[in-house]
Coordinates of C-alpha atoms (C1' of nucleotides) in Angstrom, one line a residue:
Chain A
X6 CA 0.0 0.0 0.0
X7 CA 1.4 3.3 -1.1
X8 CA 0.9 6.7 0.5
X9 CA 0.2 9.6 -1.9
X10 CA 3.7 10.9 -1.2
X11 CA 5.3 7.6 -2.2
X12 CA 3.2 7.4 -5.3
X13 CA 4.2 11.0 -6.1
X14 CA 7.9 10.2 -5.7
X15 CA 7.7 7.0 -7.8
X16 CA 6.0 8.7 -10.7
X17 CA 7.7 12.1 -10.5
X18 CA 4.3 13.8 -9.9
X19 CA 3.4 16.4 -7.3
X20 CA 1.0 15.3 -4.6
X21 CA -1.4 18.1 -5.5
X22 CA -1.3 16.9 -9.1
X23 CA -2.4 13.4 -8.1
X24 CA -5.3 14.8 -6.1
X25 CA -6.2 17.1 -9.0
X26 CA -6.3 14.1 -11.3
X27 CA -8.6 12.4 -8.9
X28 CA -10.8 15.5 -8.8
X29 CA -11.2 15.6 -12.5
X30 CA -11.9 11.8 -12.7
X31 CA -8.7 10.9 -14.4
X32 CA -7.5 8.8 -11.4
X33 CA -10.0 6.7 -9.5
X34 CA -10.9 7.4 -5.8
X35 CA -8.4 5.3 -3.9
X36 CA -9.0 3.4 -0.7
X37 CA -8.5 5.3 2.6
X38 CA -7.2 4.6 6.0
X39 CA -9.5 4.9 9.0
X40 CA -8.1 8.4 9.5
X41 CA -9.0 9.3 5.9
X42 CA -5.6 9.2 4.2
X43 CA -5.3 7.8 0.6
X44 CA -3.7 4.4 0.1
X45 CA -2.8 3.3 -3.4
X46 CA -2.2 -0.1 -5.0
X47 CA 0.0 -1.1 -8.0
X48 CA -3.0 -0.7 -10.3
X49 CA -3.1 3.0 -9.6
X50 CA 0.6 3.2 -9.9
X51 CA 0.4 1.8 -13.4
X52 CA -2.4 4.2 -14.3
X53 CA -0.6 7.2 -13.0
X54 CA 2.6 6.2 -14.9
X55 CA 0.6 5.9 -18.0
X56 CA -0.8 9.3 -17.5
X57 CA 2.5 10.9 -16.7
X58 CA 4.2 9.3 -19.7
X59 CA 1.4 10.5 -22.0
X60 CA 1.7 14.0 -20.6
X61 CA 5.5 13.9 -21.3
X62 CA 4.7 13.1 -24.9
X63 CA 2.4 16.1 -25.0
X64 CA -1.0 14.5 -25.0
X65 CA -3.8 16.6 -23.5
X66 CA -5.7 15.2 -20.5
X67 CA -8.7 14.7 -22.7
X68 CA -6.7 12.6 -25.1
X69 CA -5.2 10.7 -22.2
X70 CA -8.7 10.0 -21.0
X71 CA -9.5 8.4 -24.4
X72 CA -6.3 6.4 -24.4
X73 CA -6.9 5.1 -20.9
X74 CA -10.4 4.1 -21.9
X75 CA -9.0 2.2 -24.9
X76 CA -6.4 0.6 -22.8
X77 CA -9.2 -0.7 -20.5
X78 CA -10.9 -2.4 -23.5
X79 CA -8.4 -4.8 -25.1
X80 CA -11.0 -6.1 -27.5
X81 CA -11.6 -2.8 -29.2
X82 CA -9.7 -2.1 -32.5
X83 CA -6.4 -0.4 -32.2
X84 CA -7.3 2.2 -34.8
X85 CA -8.6 4.8 -32.4
X86 CA -5.5 4.8 -30.2
X87 CA -3.4 5.0 -33.4
X88 CA -5.5 7.9 -34.6
X89 CA -5.0 9.8 -31.4
X90 CA -1.3 9.3 -31.6
X91 CA -1.2 10.4 -35.2
X92 CA -3.1 13.5 -34.4
X93 CA -0.6 14.3 -31.6
X94 CA 2.2 13.7 -34.1
X95 CA 0.7 16.1 -36.5
X96 CA 0.3 18.7 -33.9
X97 CA 3.9 18.3 -32.8
X98 CA 5.1 18.6 -36.4
X99 CA 3.0 21.8 -36.9
X100 CA 4.4 23.3 -33.7
X101 CA 7.9 22.5 -34.8
X102 CA 7.5 24.2 -38.2
X103 CA 6.2 27.2 -36.4
X104 CA 9.0 27.3 -33.9
X105 CA 11.5 26.9 -36.7
X106 CA 10.2 30.1 -38.4
X107 CA 10.3 32.0 -35.1
X108 CA 13.8 30.7 -34.5
X109 CA 15.0 32.1 -37.8
X110 CA 13.4 35.4 -37.2
X111 CA 14.8 35.8 -33.7
X112 CA 18.2 34.8 -34.8
X113 CA 18.2 37.4 -37.6
X114 CA 17.1 40.1 -35.1
X115 CA 19.8 39.2 -32.6
X116 CA 22.5 38.9 -35.2
X117 CA 21.8 42.2 -36.7
X118 CA 21.9 44.0 -33.4
X119 CA 25.0 46.1 -33.3
X120 CA 24.9 46.9 -29.6
X121 CA 24.4 50.7 -29.7
X122 CA 21.6 52.5 -28.0
X123 CA 18.0 51.4 -28.2
X124 CA 17.3 54.3 -30.6
X125 CA 18.7 52.1 -33.5
X126 CA 18.3 48.7 -32.0
X127 CA 17.4 46.2 -34.7
X128 CA 15.5 44.0 -32.2
X129 CA 13.1 46.8 -31.3
X130 CA 12.9 48.0 -34.9
X131 CA 11.8 44.6 -36.2
X132 CA 9.2 44.3 -33.5
X133 CA 8.0 47.8 -34.4
X134 CA 7.7 47.0 -38.1
X135 CA 6.2 43.7 -39.1
X136 CA 7.0 44.3 -42.8
X137 CA 10.7 43.6 -42.0
X138 CA 9.8 40.0 -41.3
X139 CA 10.7 37.2 -43.7
X140 CA 7.9 34.9 -42.4
X141 CA 4.3 35.3 -41.7
X142 CA 4.0 33.7 -38.2
X143 CA 0.3 34.7 -37.9
X144 CA -1.0 32.6 -35.1
X145 CA -0.1 33.3 -31.5
X146 CA 0.9 30.8 -28.9
X147 CA 0.6 27.1 -29.8
Chain B
X1427 CA -9.7 58.5 -34.4
X1428 CA -10.2 54.7 -34.3
X1429 CA -12.9 52.8 -32.5
X1430 CA -11.8 49.7 -30.6
X1431 CA -13.3 47.5 -33.3
X1432 CA -11.2 49.2 -36.1
X1433 CA -8.1 48.9 -34.0
X1434 CA -8.9 45.2 -33.5
X1435 CA -9.3 44.6 -37.2
X1436 CA -6.1 46.5 -38.1
X1437 CA -4.0 44.6 -35.7
X1438 CA -5.7 41.2 -35.9
X1439 CA -6.6 41.4 -32.2
X1440 CA -9.9 40.6 -30.5
X1441 CA -11.7 43.5 -29.0
X1442 CA -11.7 41.8 -25.6
X1443 CA -8.0 41.3 -25.8
X1444 CA -7.4 45.0 -26.3
X1445 CA -9.5 45.8 -23.2
X1446 CA -7.6 43.1 -21.3
X1447 CA -4.2 44.7 -22.3
X1448 CA -5.6 48.0 -21.0
X1449 CA -6.7 46.4 -17.8
X1450 CA -3.2 45.0 -17.0
X1451 CA -1.6 48.2 -17.9
X1452 CA 0.1 47.1 -21.2
X1453 CA -2.0 49.5 -23.2
X1454 CA -2.7 53.0 -21.9
X1455 CA -6.2 54.2 -21.1
X1456 CA -7.3 55.8 -24.3
X1457 CA -9.5 58.9 -24.8
X1458 CA -13.3 58.4 -24.7
X1459 CA -16.3 59.9 -26.4
X1460 CA -18.9 61.7 -24.4
X1461 CA -20.8 58.5 -24.3
X1462 CA -17.9 56.6 -22.9
X1463 CA -16.6 54.7 -25.9
X1464 CA -12.8 54.3 -26.4
X1465 CA -11.1 56.2 -29.3
X1466 CA -7.6 55.5 -30.3
X1467 CA -4.8 57.4 -32.1
X1468 CA -1.9 56.1 -34.3
X1469 CA 0.3 56.1 -31.2
X1470 CA -1.8 53.4 -29.7
X1471 CA -2.0 51.6 -33.0
X1472 CA 1.8 51.4 -33.1
X1473 CA 1.9 50.2 -29.6
X1474 CA -0.6 47.5 -30.1
X1475 CA 1.2 46.4 -33.3
X1476 CA 4.4 46.1 -31.4
X1477 CA 2.7 44.0 -28.7
X1478 CA 1.0 41.7 -31.2
X1479 CA 4.1 41.2 -33.2
X1480 CA 6.1 40.4 -30.1
X1481 CA 3.4 37.9 -29.0
X1482 CA 3.6 36.3 -32.4
X1483 CA 7.3 35.8 -31.8
X1484 CA 6.5 34.1 -28.5
X1485 CA 7.5 36.8 -26.1
X1486 CA 5.6 36.8 -22.8
X1487 CA 3.6 39.8 -21.8
X1488 CA 6.2 40.5 -19.1
X1489 CA 9.0 40.5 -21.6
X1490 CA 6.9 42.7 -23.9
X1491 CA 6.5 45.1 -21.0
X1492 CA 10.2 45.4 -20.8
X1493 CA 10.7 45.7 -24.5
X1494 CA 8.1 48.5 -24.6
X1495 CA 9.8 50.3 -21.8
X1496 CA 13.1 50.1 -23.6
X1497 CA 11.5 51.3 -26.8
X1498 CA 10.3 54.3 -24.9
X1499 CA 13.8 55.2 -23.9
X1500 CA 16.0 55.6 -27.0
X1501 CA 19.0 56.7 -25.0
X1502 CA 19.3 53.5 -23.0
X1503 CA 21.8 50.9 -24.3
X1504 CA 20.5 48.3 -26.6
X1505 CA 22.0 45.5 -24.6
X1506 CA 18.9 44.8 -22.6
X1507 CA 16.6 44.4 -25.5
X1508 CA 19.2 42.2 -27.1
X1509 CA 19.3 40.1 -24.0
X1510 CA 15.6 39.6 -23.9
X1511 CA 15.6 38.5 -27.5
X1512 CA 18.5 36.1 -26.9
X1513 CA 16.7 34.6 -24.0
X1514 CA 13.6 34.1 -26.1
X1515 CA 15.7 32.5 -28.8
X1516 CA 17.2 30.1 -26.3
X1517 CA 13.8 29.1 -25.1
X1518 CA 12.6 28.5 -28.7
X1519 CA 15.6 26.3 -29.3
X1520 CA 15.0 24.4 -26.2
X1521 CA 11.4 23.8 -27.1
X1522 CA 12.4 22.7 -30.5
X1523 CA 14.8 20.1 -29.2
X1524 CA 12.2 18.8 -26.9
X1525 CA 9.6 18.6 -29.6
X1526 CA 12.0 16.8 -31.9
X1527 CA 12.4 14.1 -29.3
X1528 CA 8.7 13.8 -29.0
X1529 CA 8.3 13.6 -32.7
X1530 CA 10.7 10.7 -33.0
X1531 CA 9.0 8.8 -30.2
X1532 CA 5.5 9.4 -31.6
X1533 CA 6.6 8.4 -35.0
X1534 CA 8.1 5.2 -33.8
X1535 CA 4.9 4.4 -31.9
X1536 CA 2.7 5.1 -34.8
X1537 CA 4.9 3.2 -37.3
X1538 CA 5.1 0.1 -35.2
X1539 CA 1.3 -0.1 -34.7
X1540 CA 0.1 -3.0 -36.8
X1541 CA -3.6 -2.2 -36.6
X1542 CA -5.0 -5.1 -34.6
X1543 CA -6.9 -4.9 -31.3
X1544 CA -5.9 -2.6 -28.5
X1545 CA -4.7 -5.6 -26.6
X1546 CA -1.4 -5.6 -28.5
X1547 CA -1.4 -2.0 -29.6
X1548 CA 2.1 -0.6 -29.7
X1549 CA 0.9 2.9 -29.0
X1550 CA -0.7 1.9 -25.7
X1551 CA 2.2 -0.4 -24.9
X1552 CA 4.8 2.3 -25.2
X1553 CA 2.7 4.6 -23.0
X1554 CA 2.3 1.9 -20.4
X1555 CA 6.0 1.1 -20.2
X1556 CA 8.4 4.1 -20.2
X1557 CA 11.4 1.8 -20.5
X1558 CA 10.6 1.2 -24.1
X1559 CA 11.4 4.8 -24.9
X1560 CA 14.6 5.8 -26.6
X1561 CA 14.6 9.3 -25.1
X1562 CA 14.2 10.8 -21.7
X1563 CA 11.7 13.6 -22.3
X1564 CA 11.4 14.4 -18.6
X1565 CA 9.8 17.7 -18.3
X1566 CA 6.2 18.2 -19.1
X1567 CA 4.7 20.9 -21.1
X1568 CA 7.0 23.8 -22.2
Chain C
dT76 C1' -36.7 58.9 -35.6
dT77 C1' -35.7 54.4 -35.9
dT78 C1' -32.8 50.6 -36.6
dG79 C1' -29.1 47.7 -35.5
dA80 C1' -24.2 47.1 -35.3
dA81 C1' -20.9 48.1 -32.3
dC82 C1' -19.8 49.5 -27.9
dC83 C1' -19.8 49.3 -22.5
dT84 C1' -18.9 46.8 -17.7
dC85 C1' -18.6 42.8 -15.1
dC86 C1' -18.1 38.1 -14.2
dA87 C1' -16.9 33.3 -15.2
dG88 C1' -14.3 29.9 -17.6
dT89 C1' -10.2 27.7 -20.2
dG90 C1' -5.9 23.9 -19.3
dG91 C1' -3.0 21.9 -16.2
dC92 C1' -1.5 22.5 -12.6
dT93 C1' 0.6 25.0 -8.1
dA94 C1' 0.7 27.2 -3.6
dG95 C1' -0.8 28.2 0.9
dA96 C1' -3.8 28.3 5.2
dG97 C1' -5.2 25.8 8.8
dC98 C1' -5.9 21.6 10.7
dA99 C1' -5.7 16.0 11.2
dT100 C1' -3.1 11.7 11.0
dG101 C1' 0.6 8.3 11.2
dT102 C1' 4.9 6.6 12.7
dA103 C1' 9.2 6.6 15.2
dT104 C1' 11.4 7.4 19.3
dC105 C1' 11.7 8.0 24.3
Chain D
dG974 C1' 1.8 6.1 26.8
dA975 C1' 3.6 10.7 25.5
dT976 C1' 5.7 13.5 22.3
dA977 C1' 7.6 15.3 18.0
dC978 C1' 7.1 16.2 13.4
dA979 C1' 6.7 14.7 8.7
dT980 C1' 3.2 13.8 6.0
dG981 C1' -1.6 13.9 5.1
dC982 C1' -6.3 16.3 4.6
dT983 C1' -9.8 20.0 2.6
dC984 C1' -10.6 24.2 0.7
dT985 C1' -9.6 28.3 -1.7
dA986 C1' -7.1 31.2 -4.8
dG987 C1' -3.7 32.0 -8.3
dC988 C1' -0.9 31.4 -12.6
dC989 C1' -0.9 32.8 -18.1
dA990 C1' -3.1 35.0 -21.8
dC991 C1' -6.9 35.3 -23.2
dT992 C1' -12.2 34.2 -24.5
dG993 C1' -17.1 34.3 -24.1
dG994 C1' -21.5 35.8 -22.5
dA995 C1' -25.2 38.5 -20.1
dG996 C1' -27.4 42.5 -20.0
dG997 C1' -27.4 47.1 -21.1
dT998 C1' -25.9 51.7 -23.8
dT999 C1' -24.1 54.5 -27.7
dC1000 C1' -23.3 55.8 -32.4
dA1001 C1' -24.1 56.5 -37.3
dA1002 C1' -26.6 55.7 -41.3
dA1003 C1' -31.1 55.5 -43.5

DNA sequence: TTTGAACCTCCAGTGGCTAGAGCATGTATC
DNA sequence: GATACATGCTCTAGCCACTGGAGGTTCAAA
């Protein structure tokens, strides 16, 4: 039987995060001691490991919910899990392409900066005037 | 004189976002009509363009606050603005490296999936067992 | 004058946690 | 059995950067 603290250590998760996962129904309600403290079994350890690993690979909690559901039904076709992973892969690739454009732009800004006063700082100049940019980089965030 | 809606259109910003920027002090309080509606000048248009462009390049609102401040003081050395941009570049490069690792892992998962039942789905298997991973991908998010 | 699009304020919600207050429990040592 | 104190509990609020909606007002054109 694991305390929440041990489970946290074993999975590299914060205690609060585990309780949060329980709250949103991603982790089941565990057993409790007479005093009301949570005690976990290996089943829950496996589930949390799955969740954490999926998060590390960038899956959203909603996607993880689906994956867990599929994992719980070994008879269902694999296609769905595969689809979720493929979507995630697409998203990662899209983000990478975007970051690459940003990287190029930032590098150009930084390289062209001569180190004088801000009056003629290339960095600020580029930020001021979008037309100096080589790429579009429309969307924000992501 | 621009209405908030026009300013929004011209900069590709949502109206609510402009009001939000005002609320957190990133945009100044503009003039108002007798009826209380906001009216903007070109000064504010420039400022919002600067903010939006910086956001597109991934700068945080705090970083943008610093950049705007520097931009308002042309006599100050350029070093600081350059530093902020360099930090941002570093961050982008770190994120790209991380995403590249994720991409490889996801691709491997997806490629190895044979399309049977979830019982022997490679995707789920890899998520279950971290030791099957080639890379570390410790940190979450970013 | 009337219409109706655009404006206003205020509040709540998003994702995925994270931090802290204030108290209860569990375990090791004496 | 008493004590110390690390760990646990619940509850609430905050982070970032917005976004959406309710419910009401103003502006400009017809």
